mmCIF file of C-alpha atoms in Angstrom:
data_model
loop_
_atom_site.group_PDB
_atom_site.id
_atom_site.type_symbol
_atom_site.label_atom_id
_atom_site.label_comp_id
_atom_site.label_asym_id
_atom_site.label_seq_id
_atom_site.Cartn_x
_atom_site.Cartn_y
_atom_site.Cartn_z
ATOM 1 C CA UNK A 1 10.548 -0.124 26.437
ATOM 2 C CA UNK A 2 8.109 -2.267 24.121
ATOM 3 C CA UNK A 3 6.253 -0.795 21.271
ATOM 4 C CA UNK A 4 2.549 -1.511 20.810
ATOM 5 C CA UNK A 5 1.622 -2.812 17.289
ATOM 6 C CA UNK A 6 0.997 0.970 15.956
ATOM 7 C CA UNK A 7 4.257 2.154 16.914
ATOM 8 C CA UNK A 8 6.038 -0.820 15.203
ATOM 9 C CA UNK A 9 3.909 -0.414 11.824
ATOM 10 C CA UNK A 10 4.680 3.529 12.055
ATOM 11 C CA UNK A 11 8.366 2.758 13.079
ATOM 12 C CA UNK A 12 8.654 0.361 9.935
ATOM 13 C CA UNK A 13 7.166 2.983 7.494
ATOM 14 C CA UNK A 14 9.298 5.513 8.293
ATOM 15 C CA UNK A 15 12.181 3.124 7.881
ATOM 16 C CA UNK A 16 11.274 1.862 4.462
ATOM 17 C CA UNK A 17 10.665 5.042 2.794
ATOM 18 C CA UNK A 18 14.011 5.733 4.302
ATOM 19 C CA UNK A 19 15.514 3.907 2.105
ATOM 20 C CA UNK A 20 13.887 5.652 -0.823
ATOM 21 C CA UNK A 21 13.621 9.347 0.026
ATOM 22 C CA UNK A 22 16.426 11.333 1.214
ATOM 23 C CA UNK A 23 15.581 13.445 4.177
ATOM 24 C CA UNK A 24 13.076 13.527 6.703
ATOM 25 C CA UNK A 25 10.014 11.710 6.101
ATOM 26 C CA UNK A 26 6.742 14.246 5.138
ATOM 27 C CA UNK A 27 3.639 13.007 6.948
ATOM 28 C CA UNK A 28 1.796 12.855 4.008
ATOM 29 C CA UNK A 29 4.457 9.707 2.946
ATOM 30 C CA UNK A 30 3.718 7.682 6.415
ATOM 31 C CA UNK A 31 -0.028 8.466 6.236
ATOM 32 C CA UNK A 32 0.628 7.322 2.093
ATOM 33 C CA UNK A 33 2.262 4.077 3.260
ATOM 34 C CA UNK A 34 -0.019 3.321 6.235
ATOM 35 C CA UNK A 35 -3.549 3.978 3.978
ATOM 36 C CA UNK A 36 -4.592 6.688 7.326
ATOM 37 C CA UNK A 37 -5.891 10.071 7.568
ATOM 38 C CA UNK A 38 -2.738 12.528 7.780
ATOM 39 C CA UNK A 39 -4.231 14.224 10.813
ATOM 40 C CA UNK A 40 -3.920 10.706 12.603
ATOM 41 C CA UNK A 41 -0.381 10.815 11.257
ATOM 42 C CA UNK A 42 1.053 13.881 13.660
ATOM 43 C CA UNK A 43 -0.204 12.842 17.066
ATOM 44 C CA UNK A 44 1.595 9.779 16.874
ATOM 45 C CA UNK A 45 4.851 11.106 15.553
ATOM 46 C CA UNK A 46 4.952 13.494 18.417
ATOM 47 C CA UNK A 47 4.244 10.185 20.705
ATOM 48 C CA UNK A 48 6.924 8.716 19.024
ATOM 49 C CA UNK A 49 9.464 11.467 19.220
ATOM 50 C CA UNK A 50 8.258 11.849 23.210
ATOM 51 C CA UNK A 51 10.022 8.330 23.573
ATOM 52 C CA UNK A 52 13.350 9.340 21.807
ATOM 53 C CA UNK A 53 12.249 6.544 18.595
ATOM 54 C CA UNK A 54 12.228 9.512 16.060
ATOM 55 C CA UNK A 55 13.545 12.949 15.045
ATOM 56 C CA UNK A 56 10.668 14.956 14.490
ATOM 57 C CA UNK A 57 9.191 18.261 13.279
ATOM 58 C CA UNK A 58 5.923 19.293 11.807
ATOM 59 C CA UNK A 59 6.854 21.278 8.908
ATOM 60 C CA UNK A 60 10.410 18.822 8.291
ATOM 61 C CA UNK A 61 8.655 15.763 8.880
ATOM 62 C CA UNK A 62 10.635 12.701 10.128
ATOM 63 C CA UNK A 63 13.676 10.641 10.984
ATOM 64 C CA UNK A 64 14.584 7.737 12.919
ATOM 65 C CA UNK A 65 16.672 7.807 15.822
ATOM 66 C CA UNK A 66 19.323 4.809 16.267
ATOM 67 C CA UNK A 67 16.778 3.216 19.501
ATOM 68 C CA UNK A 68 13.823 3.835 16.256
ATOM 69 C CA UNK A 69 15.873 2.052 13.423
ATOM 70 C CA UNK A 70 16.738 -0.579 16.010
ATOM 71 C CA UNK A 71 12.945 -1.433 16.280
ATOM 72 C CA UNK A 72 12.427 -0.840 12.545
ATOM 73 C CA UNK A 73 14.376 -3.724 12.218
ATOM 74 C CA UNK A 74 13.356 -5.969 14.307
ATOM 75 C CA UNK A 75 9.567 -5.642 12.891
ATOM 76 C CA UNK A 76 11.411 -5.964 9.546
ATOM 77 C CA UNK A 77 13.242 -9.353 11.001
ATOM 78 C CA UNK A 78 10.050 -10.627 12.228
ATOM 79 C CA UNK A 79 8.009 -10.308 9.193
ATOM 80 C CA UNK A 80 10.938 -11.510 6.708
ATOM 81 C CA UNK A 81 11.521 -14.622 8.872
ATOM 82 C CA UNK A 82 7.729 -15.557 9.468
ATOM 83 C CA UNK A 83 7.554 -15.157 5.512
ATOM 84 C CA UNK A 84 10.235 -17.657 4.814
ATOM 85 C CA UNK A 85 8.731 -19.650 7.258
ATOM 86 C CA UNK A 86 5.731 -19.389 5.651
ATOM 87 C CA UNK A 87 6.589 -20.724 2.005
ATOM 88 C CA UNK A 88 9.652 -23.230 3.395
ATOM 89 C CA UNK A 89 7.650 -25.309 5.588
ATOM 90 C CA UNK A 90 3.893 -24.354 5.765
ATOM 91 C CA UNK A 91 3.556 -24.373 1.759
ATOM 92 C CA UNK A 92 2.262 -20.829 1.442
ATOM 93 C CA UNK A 93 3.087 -19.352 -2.082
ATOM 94 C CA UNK A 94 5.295 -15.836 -1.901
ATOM 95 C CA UNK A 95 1.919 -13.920 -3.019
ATOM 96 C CA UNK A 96 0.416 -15.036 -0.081
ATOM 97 C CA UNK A 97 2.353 -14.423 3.042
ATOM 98 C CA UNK A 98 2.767 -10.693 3.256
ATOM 99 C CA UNK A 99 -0.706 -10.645 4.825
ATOM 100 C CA UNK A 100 0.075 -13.186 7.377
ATOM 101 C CA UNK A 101 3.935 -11.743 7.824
ATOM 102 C CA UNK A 102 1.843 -8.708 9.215
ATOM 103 C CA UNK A 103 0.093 -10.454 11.508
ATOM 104 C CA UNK A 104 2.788 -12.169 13.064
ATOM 105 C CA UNK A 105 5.542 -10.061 12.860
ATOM 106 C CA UNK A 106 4.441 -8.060 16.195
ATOM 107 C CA UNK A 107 5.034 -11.090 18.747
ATOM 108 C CA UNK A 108 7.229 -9.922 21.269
ATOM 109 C CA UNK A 109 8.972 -13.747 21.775
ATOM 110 C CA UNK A 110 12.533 -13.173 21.249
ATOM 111 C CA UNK A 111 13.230 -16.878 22.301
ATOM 112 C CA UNK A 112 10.539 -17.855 19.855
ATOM 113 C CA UNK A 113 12.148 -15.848 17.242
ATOM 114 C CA UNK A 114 15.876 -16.482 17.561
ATOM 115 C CA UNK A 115 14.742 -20.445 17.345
ATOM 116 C CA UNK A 116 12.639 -19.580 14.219
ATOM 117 C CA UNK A 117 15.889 -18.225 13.032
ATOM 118 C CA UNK A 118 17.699 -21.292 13.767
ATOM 119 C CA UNK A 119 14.972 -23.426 12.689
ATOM 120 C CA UNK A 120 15.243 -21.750 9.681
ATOM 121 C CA UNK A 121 19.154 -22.312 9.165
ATOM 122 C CA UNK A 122 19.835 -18.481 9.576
ATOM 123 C CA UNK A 123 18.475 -17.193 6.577
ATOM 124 C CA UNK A 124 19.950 -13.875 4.861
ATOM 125 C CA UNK A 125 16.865 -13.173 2.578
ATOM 126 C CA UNK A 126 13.382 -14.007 2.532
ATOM 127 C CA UNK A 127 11.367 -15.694 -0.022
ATOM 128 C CA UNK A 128 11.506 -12.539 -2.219
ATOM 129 C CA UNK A 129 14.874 -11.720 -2.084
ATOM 130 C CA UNK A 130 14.624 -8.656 0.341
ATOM 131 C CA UNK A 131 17.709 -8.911 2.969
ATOM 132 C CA UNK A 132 16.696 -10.456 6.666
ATOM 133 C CA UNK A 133 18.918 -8.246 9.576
ATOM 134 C CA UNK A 134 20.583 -10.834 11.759
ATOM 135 C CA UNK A 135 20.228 -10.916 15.942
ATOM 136 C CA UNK A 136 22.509 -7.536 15.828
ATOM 137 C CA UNK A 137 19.949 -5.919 13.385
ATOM 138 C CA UNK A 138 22.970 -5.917 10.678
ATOM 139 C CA UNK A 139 21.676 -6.779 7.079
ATOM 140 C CA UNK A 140 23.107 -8.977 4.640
ATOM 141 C CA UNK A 141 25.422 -6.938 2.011
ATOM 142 C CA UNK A 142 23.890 -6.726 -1.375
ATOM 143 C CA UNK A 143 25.129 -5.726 -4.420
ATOM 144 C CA UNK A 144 21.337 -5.778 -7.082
ATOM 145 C CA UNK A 145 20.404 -3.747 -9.538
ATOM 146 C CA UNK A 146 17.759 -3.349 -11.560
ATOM 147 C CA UNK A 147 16.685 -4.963 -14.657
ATOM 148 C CA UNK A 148 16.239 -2.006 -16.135
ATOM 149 C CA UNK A 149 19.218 -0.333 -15.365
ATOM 150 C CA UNK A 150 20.905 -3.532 -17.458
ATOM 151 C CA UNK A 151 22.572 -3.475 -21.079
ATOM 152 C CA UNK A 152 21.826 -5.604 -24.143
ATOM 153 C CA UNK A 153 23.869 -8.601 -23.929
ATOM 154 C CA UNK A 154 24.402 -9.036 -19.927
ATOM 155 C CA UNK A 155 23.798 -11.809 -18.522
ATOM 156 C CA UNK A 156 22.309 -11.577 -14.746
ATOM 157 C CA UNK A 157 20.671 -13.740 -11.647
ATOM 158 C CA UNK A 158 17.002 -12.518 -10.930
ATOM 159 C CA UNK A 159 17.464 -12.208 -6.677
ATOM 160 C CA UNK A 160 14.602 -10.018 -5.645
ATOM 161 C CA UNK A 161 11.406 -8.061 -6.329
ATOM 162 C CA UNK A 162 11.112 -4.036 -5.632
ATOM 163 C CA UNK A 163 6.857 -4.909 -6.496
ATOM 164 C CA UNK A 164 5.607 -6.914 -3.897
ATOM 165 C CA UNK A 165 1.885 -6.242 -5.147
ATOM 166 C CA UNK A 166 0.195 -9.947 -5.402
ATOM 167 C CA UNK A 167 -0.795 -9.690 -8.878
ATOM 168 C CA UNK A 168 2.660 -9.198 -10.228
ATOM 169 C CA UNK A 169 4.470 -12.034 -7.723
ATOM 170 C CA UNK A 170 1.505 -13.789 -9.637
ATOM 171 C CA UNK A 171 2.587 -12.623 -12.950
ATOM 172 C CA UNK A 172 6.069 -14.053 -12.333
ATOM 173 C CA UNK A 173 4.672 -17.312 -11.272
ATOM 174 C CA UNK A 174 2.418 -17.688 -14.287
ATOM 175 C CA UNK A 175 5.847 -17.396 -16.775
ATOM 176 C CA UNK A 176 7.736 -19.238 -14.575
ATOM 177 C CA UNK A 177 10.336 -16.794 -13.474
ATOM 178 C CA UNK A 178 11.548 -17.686 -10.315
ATOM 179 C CA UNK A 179 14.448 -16.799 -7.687
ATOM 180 C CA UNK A 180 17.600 -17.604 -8.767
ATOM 181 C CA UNK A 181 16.800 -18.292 -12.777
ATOM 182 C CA UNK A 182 19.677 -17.053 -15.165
ATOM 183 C CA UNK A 183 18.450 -14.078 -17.623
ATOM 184 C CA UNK A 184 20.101 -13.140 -20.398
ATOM 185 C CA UNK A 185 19.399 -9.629 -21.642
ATOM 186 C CA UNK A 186 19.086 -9.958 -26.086
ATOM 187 C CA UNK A 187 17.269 -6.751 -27.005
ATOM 188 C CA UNK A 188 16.221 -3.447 -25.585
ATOM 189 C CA UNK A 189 13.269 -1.848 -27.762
ATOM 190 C CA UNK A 190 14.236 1.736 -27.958
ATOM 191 C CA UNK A 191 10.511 3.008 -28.095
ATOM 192 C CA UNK A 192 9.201 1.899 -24.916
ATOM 193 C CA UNK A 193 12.337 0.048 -23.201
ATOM 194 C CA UNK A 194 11.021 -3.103 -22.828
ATOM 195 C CA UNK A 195 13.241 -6.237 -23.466
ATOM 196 C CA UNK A 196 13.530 -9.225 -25.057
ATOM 197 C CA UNK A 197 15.164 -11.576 -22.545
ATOM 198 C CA UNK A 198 16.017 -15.016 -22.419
ATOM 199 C CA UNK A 199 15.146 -16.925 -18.884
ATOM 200 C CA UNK A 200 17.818 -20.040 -18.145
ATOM 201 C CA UNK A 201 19.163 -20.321 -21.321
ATOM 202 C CA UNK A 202 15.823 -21.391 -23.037
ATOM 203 C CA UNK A 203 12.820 -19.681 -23.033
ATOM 204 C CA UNK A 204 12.277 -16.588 -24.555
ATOM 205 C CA UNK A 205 9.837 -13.738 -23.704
ATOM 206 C CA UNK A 206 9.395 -9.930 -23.685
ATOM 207 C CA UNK A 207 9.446 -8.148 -20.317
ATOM 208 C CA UNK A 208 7.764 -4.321 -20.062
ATOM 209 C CA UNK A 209 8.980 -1.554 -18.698
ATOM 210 C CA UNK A 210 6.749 -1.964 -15.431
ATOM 211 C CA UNK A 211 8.067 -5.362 -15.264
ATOM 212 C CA UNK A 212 11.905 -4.463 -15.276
ATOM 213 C CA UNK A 213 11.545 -2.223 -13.137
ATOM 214 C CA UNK A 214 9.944 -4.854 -10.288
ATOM 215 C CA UNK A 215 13.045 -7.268 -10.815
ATOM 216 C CA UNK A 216 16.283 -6.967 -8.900
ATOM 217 C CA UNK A 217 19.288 -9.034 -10.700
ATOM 218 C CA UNK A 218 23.058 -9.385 -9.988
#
């Protein structure tokens, strides 16, 4: 049984805050992530629960089922794949493809997207360093932290970004901070936490608290 391109973006929602809130999922988060009207929010969780995708109760809110987190995942495939494929080969920058990702992470092609994953060389994370599940729906293991959970003196790899807003993927572009550089942790200011840091060895700069907490390093 297919989902229609609601379903999947409701399917994907309740996976994601999954991973950051323990429980079942309050309407009030899914209407949150989805920008909607919380009464739009409880017709189609009961839809959704009618087709065994979710666990669901008005007052407890909601959970996946393992048929639901199977979908999740493939939405979550789609998009990650069709945003690598975005900044690899059509020269899109990784503030611009979310948009796009959205757009064309709901066609229903499985040839078309097990050859983009080929195409692609099999990729295990996208262009912002968030795991890509395989054909099975199994994801990559990974082992980041946070920035800000770091010490003075460690030395880490930036891999990933828990902010995906534009303005700070622009932010990072506009220092220079990119996938993969080498940061070297010098100084944690004790009033406000922010760091001194040193990027690749060389160039130093100061990174707020808002910042460190949008990096993911291992």
């Amino acid at each position: 049984m297919s989902a229609t391109i609601t379903e999947e973006n409701y399917l994907k929602a309740i996976y994601q805050l999954s991973q950051s809130e323990s429980g079942k999922i309050p309407n009030f988060s899914i209407a949150h992530n989805l920008d909607i009207n919380p009464a739009t929010v409880t017709e189609m969780l009961r839809k959704l629960a009618d087709k065994k995708w979710i666990d669901y109760s008005r007052t407890g809110g909601a959970t996946l089922t393992e048929e639901g987190q199977k979908l999740a995942l493939l939405v979550i495939r789609k998009h990650r794949l069709w945003e690598t494929f975005l900044v690899k080969t059509m020269e899109f920058t990784w503030d611009e493809v979310h948009e796009v990702a959205e757009q064309l992470e709901h066609i229903q092609s499985e040839k078309l997207l097990n050859q983009l994953d080929r195409f692609l060389g099999f990729p295990e994370f996208d262009p912002h360093g968030d795991p890509i599940p395989n054909e099975k729906g199994e994801l990559p293991a990974t082992h980041a932290i946070l920035l800000s959970d770091c010490k003075p003196g460690d030395n880490r790899k930036f891999v990933g970004v828990t902010n995906h807003s534009q303005s700070f993927l622009q932010y990072l572009d506009k220092i220079g901070f990119r996938i993969k550089d080498s940061i070297e942790i010098e100084e944690i200011h004790e009033f406000d936490q922010s760091m001194n840091v040193r990027i690749n060895g060389e160039n130093r700069t100061v990174f707020s608290p808002a910042v460190c907490q949008g990096l993911l390093v291992v």
